[in-house]
Each structure stands twice: as structure tokens, then as C-alpha cells.
PDB file of C-alpha atoms in Angstrom:
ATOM      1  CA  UNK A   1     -42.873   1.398 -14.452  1.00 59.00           C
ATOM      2  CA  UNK A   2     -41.236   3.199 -11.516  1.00 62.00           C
ATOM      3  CA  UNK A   3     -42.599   4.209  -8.675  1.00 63.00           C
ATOM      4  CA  UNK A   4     -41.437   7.521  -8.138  1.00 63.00           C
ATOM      5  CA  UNK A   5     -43.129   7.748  -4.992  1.00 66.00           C
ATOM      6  CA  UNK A   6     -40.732   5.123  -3.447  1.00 70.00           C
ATOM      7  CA  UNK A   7     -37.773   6.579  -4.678  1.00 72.00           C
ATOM      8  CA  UNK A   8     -35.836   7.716  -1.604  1.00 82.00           C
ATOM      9  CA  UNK A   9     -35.644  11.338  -2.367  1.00 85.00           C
ATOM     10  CA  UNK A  10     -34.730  12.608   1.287  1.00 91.00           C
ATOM     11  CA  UNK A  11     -31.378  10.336   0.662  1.00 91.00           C
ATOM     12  CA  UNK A  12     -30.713  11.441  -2.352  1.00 92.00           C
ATOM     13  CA  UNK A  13     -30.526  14.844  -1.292  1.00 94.00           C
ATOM     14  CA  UNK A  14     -28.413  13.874   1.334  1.00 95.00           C
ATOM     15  CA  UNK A  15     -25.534  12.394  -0.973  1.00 95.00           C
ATOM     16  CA  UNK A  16     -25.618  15.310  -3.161  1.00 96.00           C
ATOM     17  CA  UNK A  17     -25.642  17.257  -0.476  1.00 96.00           C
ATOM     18  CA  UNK A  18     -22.226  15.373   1.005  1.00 96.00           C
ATOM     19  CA  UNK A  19     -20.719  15.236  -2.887  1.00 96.00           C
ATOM     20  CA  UNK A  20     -21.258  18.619  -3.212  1.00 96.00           C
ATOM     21  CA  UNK A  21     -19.325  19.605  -0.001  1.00 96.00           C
ATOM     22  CA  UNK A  22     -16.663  17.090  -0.881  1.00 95.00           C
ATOM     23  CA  UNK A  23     -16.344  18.961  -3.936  1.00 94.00           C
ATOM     24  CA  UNK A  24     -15.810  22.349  -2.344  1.00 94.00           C
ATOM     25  CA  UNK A  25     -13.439  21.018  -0.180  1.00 94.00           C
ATOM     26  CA  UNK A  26     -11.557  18.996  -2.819  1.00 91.00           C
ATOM     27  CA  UNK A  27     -11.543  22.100  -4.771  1.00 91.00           C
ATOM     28  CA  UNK A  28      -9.035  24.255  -2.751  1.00 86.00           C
ATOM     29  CA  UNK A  29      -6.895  20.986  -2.540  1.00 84.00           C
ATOM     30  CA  UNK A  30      -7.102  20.436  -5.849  1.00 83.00           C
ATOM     31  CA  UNK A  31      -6.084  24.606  -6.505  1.00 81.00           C
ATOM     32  CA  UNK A  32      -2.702  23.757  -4.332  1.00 76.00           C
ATOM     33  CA  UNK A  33      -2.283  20.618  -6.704  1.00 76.00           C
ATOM     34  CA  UNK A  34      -2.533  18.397  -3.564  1.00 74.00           C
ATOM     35  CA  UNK A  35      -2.027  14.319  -3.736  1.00 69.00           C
ATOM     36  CA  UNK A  36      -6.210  14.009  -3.299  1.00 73.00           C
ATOM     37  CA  UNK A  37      -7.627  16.865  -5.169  1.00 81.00           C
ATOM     38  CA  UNK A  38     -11.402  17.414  -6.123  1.00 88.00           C
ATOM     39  CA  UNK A  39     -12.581  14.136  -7.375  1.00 91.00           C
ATOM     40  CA  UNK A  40     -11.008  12.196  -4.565  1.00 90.00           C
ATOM     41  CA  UNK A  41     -12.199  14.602  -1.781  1.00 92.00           C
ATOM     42  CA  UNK A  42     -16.162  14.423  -3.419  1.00 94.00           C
ATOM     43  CA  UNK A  43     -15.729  10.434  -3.613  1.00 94.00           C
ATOM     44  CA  UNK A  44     -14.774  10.052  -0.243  1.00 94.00           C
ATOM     45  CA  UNK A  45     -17.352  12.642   1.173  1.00 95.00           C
ATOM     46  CA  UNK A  46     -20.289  11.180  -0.901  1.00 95.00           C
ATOM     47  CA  UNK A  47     -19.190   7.422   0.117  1.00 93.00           C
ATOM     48  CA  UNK A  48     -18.911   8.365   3.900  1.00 93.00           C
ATOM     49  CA  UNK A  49     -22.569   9.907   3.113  1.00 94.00           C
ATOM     50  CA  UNK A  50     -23.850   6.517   1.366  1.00 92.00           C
ATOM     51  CA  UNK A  51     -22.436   4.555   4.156  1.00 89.00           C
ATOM     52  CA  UNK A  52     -24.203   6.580   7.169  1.00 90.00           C
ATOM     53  CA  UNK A  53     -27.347   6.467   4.602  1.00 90.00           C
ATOM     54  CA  UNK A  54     -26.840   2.114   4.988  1.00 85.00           C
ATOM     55  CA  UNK A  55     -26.012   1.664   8.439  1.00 82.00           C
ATOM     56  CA  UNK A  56     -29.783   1.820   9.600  1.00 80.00           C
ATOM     57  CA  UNK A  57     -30.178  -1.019   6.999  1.00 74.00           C
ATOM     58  CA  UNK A  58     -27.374  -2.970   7.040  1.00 71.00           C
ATOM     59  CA  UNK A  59     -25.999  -2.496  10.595  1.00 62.00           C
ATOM     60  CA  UNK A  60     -29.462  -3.310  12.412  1.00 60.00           C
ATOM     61  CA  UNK A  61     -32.183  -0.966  13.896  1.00 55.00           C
ATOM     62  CA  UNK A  62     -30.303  -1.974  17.298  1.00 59.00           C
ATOM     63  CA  UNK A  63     -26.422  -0.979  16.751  1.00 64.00           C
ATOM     64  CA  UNK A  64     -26.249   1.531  13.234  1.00 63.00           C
ATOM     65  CA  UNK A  65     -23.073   2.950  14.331  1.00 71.00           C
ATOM     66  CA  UNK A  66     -21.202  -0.525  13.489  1.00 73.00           C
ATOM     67  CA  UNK A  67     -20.984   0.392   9.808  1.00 72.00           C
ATOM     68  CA  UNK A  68     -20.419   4.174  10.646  1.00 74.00           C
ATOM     69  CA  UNK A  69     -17.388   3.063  12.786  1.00 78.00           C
ATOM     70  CA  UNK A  70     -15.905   0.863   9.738  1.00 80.00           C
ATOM     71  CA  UNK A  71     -16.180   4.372   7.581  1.00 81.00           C
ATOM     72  CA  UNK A  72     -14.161   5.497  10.303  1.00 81.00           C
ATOM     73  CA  UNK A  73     -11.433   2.769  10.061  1.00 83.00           C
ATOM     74  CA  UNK A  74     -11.337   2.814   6.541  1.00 83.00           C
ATOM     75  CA  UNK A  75     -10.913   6.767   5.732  1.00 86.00           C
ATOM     76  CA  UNK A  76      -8.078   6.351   8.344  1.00 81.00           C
ATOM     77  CA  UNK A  77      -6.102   3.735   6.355  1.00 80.00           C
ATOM     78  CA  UNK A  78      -6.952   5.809   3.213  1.00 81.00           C
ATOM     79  CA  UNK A  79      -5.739   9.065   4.681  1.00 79.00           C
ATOM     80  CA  UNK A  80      -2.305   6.989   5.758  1.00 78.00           C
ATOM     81  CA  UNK A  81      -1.827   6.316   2.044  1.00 77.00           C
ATOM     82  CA  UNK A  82      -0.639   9.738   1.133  1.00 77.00           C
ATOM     83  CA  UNK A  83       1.319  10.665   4.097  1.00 76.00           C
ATOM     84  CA  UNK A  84       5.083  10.549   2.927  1.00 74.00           C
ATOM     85  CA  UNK A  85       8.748  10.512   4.553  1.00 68.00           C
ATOM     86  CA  UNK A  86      11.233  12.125   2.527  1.00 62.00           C
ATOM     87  CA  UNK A  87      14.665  12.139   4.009  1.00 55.00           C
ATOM     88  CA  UNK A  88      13.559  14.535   7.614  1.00 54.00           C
ATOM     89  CA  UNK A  89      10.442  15.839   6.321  1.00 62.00           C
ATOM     90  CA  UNK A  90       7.007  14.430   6.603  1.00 66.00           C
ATOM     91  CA  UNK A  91       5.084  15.955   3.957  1.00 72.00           C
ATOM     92  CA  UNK A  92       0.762  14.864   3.576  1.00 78.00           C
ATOM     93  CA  UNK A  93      -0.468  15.332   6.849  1.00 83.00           C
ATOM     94  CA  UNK A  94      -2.492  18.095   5.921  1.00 84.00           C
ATOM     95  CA  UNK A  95      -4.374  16.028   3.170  1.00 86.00           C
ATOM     96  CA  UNK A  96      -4.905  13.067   5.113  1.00 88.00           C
ATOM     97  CA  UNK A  97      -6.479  15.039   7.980  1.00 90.00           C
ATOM     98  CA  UNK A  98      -8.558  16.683   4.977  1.00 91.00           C
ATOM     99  CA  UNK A  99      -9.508  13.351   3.531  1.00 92.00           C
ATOM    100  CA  UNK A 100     -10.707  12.764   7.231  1.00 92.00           C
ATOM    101  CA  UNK A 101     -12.810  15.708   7.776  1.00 94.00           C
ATOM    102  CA  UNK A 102     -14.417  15.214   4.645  1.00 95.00           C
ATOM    103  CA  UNK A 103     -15.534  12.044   5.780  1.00 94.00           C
ATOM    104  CA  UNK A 104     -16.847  13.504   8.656  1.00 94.00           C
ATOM    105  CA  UNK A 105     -18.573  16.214   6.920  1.00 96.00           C
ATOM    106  CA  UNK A 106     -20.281  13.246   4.168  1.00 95.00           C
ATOM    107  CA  UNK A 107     -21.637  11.257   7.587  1.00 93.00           C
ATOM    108  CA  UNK A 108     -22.997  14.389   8.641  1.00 94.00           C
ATOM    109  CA  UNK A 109     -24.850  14.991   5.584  1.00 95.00           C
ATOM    110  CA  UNK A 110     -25.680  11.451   5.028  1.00 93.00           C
ATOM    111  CA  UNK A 111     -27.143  11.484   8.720  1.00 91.00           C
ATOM    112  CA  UNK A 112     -29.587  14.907   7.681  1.00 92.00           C
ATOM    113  CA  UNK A 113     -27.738  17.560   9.525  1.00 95.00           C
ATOM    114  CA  UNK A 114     -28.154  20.294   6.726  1.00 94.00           C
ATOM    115  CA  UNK A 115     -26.997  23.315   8.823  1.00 95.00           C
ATOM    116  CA  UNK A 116     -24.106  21.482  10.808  1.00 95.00           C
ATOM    117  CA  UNK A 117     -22.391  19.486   7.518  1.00 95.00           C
ATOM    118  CA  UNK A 118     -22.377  22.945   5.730  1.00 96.00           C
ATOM    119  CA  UNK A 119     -21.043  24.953   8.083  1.00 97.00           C
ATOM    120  CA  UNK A 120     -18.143  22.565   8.932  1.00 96.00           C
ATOM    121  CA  UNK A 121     -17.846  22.704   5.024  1.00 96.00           C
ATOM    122  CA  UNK A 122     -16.853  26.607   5.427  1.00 95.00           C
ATOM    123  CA  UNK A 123     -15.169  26.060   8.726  1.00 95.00           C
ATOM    124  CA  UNK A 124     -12.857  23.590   6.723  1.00 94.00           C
ATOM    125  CA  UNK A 125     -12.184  25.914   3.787  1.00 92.00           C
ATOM    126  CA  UNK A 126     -11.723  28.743   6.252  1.00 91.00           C
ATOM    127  CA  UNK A 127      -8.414  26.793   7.666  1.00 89.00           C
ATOM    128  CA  UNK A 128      -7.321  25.541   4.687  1.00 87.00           C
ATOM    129  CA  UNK A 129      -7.106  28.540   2.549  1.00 83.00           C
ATOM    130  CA  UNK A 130      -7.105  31.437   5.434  1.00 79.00           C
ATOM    131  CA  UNK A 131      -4.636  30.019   7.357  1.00 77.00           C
ATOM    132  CA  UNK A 132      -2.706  28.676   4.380  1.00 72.00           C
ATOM    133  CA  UNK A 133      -2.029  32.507   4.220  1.00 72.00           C
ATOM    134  CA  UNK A 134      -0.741  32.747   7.637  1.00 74.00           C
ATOM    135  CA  UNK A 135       1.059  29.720   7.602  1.00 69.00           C
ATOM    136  CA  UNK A 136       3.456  30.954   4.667  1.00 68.00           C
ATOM    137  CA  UNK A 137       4.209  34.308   6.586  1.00 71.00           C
ATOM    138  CA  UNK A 138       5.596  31.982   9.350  1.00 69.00           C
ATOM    139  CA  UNK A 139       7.379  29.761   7.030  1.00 65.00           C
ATOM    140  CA  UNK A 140       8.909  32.686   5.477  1.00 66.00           C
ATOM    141  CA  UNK A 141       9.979  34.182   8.420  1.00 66.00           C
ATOM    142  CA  UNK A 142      11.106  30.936   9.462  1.00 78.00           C
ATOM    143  CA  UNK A 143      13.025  28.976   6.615  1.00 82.00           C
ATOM    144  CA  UNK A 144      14.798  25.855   7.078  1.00 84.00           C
ATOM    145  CA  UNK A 145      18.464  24.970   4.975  1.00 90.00           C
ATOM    146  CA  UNK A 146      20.475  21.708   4.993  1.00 91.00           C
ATOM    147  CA  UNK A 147      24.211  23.283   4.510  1.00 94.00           C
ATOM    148  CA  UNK A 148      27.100  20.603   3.242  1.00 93.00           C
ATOM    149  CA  UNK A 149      30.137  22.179   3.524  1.00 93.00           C
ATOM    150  CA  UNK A 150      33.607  20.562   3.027  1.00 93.00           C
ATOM    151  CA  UNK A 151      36.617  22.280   5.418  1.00 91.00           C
ATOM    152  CA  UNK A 152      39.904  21.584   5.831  1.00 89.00           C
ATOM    153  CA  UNK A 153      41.308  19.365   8.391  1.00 87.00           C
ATOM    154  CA  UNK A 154      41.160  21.759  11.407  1.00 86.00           C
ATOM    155  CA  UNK A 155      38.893  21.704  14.062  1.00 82.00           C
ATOM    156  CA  UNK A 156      38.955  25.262  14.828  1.00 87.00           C
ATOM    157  CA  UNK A 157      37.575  26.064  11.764  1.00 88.00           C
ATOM    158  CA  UNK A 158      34.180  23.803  12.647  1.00 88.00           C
ATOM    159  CA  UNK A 159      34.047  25.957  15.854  1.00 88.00           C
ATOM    160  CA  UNK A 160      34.897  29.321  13.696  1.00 91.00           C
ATOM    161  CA  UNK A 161      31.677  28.231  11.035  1.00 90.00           C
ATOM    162  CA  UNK A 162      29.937  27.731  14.102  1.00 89.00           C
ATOM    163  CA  UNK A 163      30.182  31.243  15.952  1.00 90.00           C
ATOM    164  CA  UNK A 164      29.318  32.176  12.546  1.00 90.00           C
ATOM    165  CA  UNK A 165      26.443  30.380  12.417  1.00 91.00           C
ATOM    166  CA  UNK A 166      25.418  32.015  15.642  1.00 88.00           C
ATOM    167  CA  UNK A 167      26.127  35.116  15.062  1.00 88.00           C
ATOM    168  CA  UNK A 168      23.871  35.486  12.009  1.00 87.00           C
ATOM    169  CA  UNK A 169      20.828  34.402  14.457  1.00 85.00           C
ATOM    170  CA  UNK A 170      20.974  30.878  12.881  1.00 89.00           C
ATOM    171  CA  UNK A 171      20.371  28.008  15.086  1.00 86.00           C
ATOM    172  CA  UNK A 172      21.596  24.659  13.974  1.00 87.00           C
ATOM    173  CA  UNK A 173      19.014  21.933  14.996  1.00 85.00           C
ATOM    174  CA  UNK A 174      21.851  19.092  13.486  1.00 85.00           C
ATOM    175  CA  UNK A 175      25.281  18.217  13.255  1.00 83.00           C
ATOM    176  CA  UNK A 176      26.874  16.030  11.749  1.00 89.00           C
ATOM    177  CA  UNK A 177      30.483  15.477  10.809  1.00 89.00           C
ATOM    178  CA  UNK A 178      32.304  13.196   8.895  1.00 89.00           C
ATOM    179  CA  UNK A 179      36.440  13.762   8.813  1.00 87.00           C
ATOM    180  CA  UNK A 180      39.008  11.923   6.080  1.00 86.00           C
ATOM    181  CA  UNK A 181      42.187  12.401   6.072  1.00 87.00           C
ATOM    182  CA  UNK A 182      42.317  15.132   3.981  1.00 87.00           C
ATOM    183  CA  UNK A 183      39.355  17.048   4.767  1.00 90.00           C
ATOM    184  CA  UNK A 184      36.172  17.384   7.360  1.00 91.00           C
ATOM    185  CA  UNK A 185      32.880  16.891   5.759  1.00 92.00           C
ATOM    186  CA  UNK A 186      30.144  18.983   7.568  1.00 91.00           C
ATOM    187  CA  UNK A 187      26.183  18.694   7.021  1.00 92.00           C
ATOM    188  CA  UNK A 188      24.528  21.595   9.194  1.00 90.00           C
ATOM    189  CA  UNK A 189      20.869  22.212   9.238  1.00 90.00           C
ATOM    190  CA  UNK A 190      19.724  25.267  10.326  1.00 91.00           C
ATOM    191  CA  UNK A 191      16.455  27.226  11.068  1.00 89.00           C
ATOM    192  CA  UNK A 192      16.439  31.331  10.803  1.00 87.00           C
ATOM    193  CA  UNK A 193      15.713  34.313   8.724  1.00 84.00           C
ATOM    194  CA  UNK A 194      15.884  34.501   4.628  1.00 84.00           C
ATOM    195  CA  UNK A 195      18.206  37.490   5.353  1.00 85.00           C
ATOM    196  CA  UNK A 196      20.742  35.413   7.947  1.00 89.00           C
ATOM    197  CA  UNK A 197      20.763  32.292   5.913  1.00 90.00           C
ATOM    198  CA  UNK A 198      21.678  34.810   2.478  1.00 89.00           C
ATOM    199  CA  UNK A 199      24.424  36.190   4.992  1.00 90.00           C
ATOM    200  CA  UNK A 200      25.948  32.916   5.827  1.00 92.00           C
ATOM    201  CA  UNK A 201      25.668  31.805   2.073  1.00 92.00           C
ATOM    202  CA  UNK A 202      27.817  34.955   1.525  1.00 91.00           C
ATOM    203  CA  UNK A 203      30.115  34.471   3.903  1.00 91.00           C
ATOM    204  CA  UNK A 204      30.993  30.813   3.048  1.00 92.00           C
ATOM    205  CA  UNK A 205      31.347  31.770  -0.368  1.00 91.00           C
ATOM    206  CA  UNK A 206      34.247  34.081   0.650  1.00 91.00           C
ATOM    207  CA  UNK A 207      35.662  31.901   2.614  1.00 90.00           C
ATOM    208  CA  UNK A 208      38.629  30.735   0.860  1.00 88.00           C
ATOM    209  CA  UNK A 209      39.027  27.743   3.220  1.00 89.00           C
ATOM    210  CA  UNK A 210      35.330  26.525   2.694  1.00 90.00           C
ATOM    211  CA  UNK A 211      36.399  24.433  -0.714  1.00 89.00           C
ATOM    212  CA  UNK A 212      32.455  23.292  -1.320  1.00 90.00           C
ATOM    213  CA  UNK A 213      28.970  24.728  -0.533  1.00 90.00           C
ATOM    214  CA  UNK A 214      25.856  22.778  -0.802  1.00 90.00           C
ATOM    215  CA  UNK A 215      22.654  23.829   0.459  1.00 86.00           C
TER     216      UNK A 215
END
């Protein structure tokens, strides 16, 4: 027969509590098909929770922080997992410091602070999806293009594309530029306005000298 009397109830509550905040959290990831979504989010929440729940046990009446500070370590290393280089862009960042708030919010709940775990809960989802918002306005006022473009074998006409460039309010953050013996090969990238980088397109289309446009 059990005991239900000895069943840890308090704790119980505590990692539901963290699992179910993990799950709020994981569920706007998981909305913006993210690389952790819902179930990842609530499993690292609930096991930062279980952990804190431990460390009185396991790490000693004396030092409980010990296992706390491995939860720490460990979230870190998982978080580094989905952080990704592709070519100049670093693309995850946002999910791993996720997976690490989570964390933090699970230990919170794990450690009984029912008001504070909560409210960092909605404090979390407020960034994420609020200033998810905000965040495309800026990118969309702000849009970055890689341009290959292949010229013929005249400098001036590098220095013509790049008044050009200027002109329409785009700034070039790099240059590069290979030249053959036929031809200069030219890979621009360049930060501005939708509306300048459609006029550039336009004008490089026109351009009978440009023979190829990439971007």
C-alpha cells in the first residue's frame, strides 16, 4: 500500500508547475517552427525543476547549489547545440538563449517561487512574441542582399556600380572582387531599403554592360 501521506506533493506541484511554463514558452517557439519547439522547451524547464528539487538531497544540506550550477553548465552546452553558421549569418541565438531562460524559469519553480517563475514566464513570452513584431519592422526597413554581378574588364565601371550603389542610399558592408582576363567578377553585400535595393536590381538589369545578376 502507498502512503499517500509521504508522497511529496509540494514537489510535485513544483515540476508541473516548471513543465507547464516550459510548455508556454515552447509553445510560441514551436508557432515560429523553431529548432527546440514545445516538447523540448517543457523537458528542459521540468528537468532544470527536478534538478533544483535534488540538489538539497544529492548536493548536501551544506553546498545545494553544486548540482544547481551543473544545470547551469549543462543547459549551456545544450543551448550551443542549435546555434548555426551558415556562410555570414549566425542563425539560433535566439533559441539557445530561450532554452536558457527556460531553465532558469524550471529552477525557479523547482526552488517554490510561484509568483517570480510565472511572471518571468510572461516576461519571456512578452519578448519573444511582442518584440518579434518590432523586430520585423526593423528588418524590413532594413534588408540585407548579397549582389554577384559579372562586368566587363574596366575598372571604371566597378567605381560607376559603386556611385550607384550610393546613390540609391545603399551601403556596401563587403567587397570583394575577383578579375579574369575576360571579365571582373564582383560579390557586393549591401544593407538599405526594399525600395533602393528594387532600384538597383532595376538598374543592373538595364545595364547592358552588367552580363549577370545574382542576388
Amino acid at each position: 500500500m502507498i502512503d499517500w501521506t509521504s508522497v511529496p506533493w509540494e514537489a510535485i506541484g513544483r515540476l508541473g508547475l516548471a513543465i507547464l511554463l516550459g510548455g508556454l514558452i515552447g509553445a510560441e517557439r514551436e508557432l515560429h517552427d523553431r529548432a527546440a519547439g514545445l516538447r523540448t522547451i517543457m523537458l528542459v524547464s521540468g528537468g532544470a525543476a527536478l534538478f533544483t528539487i535534488y540538489s538539497p538531497v544529492l548536493g548536501g544540506a551544506d553546498d545545494p547549489v553544486r548540482i544547481m550550477a551543473g544545470v547551469v553548465s549543462g543547459v549551456g552546452f545544450l543551448g550551443a547545440g542549435v546555434i548555426l553558421r551558415e556562410g555570414g549569418r549566425v542563425s539560433g541565438i535566439t533559441t539557445a538563449a530561450t532554452i536558457w531562460i527556460a531553465a532558469a524559469v524550471g529552477m525557479g519553480a523547482g526552488a517554490g517561487f510561484y509568483v517570480l517563475a510565472p511572471v518571468a514566464a510572461l516576461m519571456v513570452l512578452v519578448v519573444l512574441s511582442a518584440f518579434y513584431l518590432v523586430e520585423n519592422r526593423i528588418d524590413t526597413a532594413r534588408e540585407v542582399r548579397t549582389y554577384d554581378l559579372t562586368l566587363p574588364l574596366r575598372y571604371d565601371k566597378v567605381a560607376e556600380l559603386e556611385t550607384a550603389f550610393r546613390e540609391s542610399s545603399l551601403h556596401v558592408t563587403s567587397h570583394r572582387l575577383h578579375k579574369h582576363p575576360d571579365r571582373i567578377l564582383l560579390r557586393w553585400r549591401a544593407t538599405g531599403r526594399p525600395a533602393a535595393h528594387d532600384d538597383i536590381v532595376r538598374l543592373l538589369f538595364s545595364d547592358e554592360e552588367v552580363s549577370e545578376v545574382r542576388y
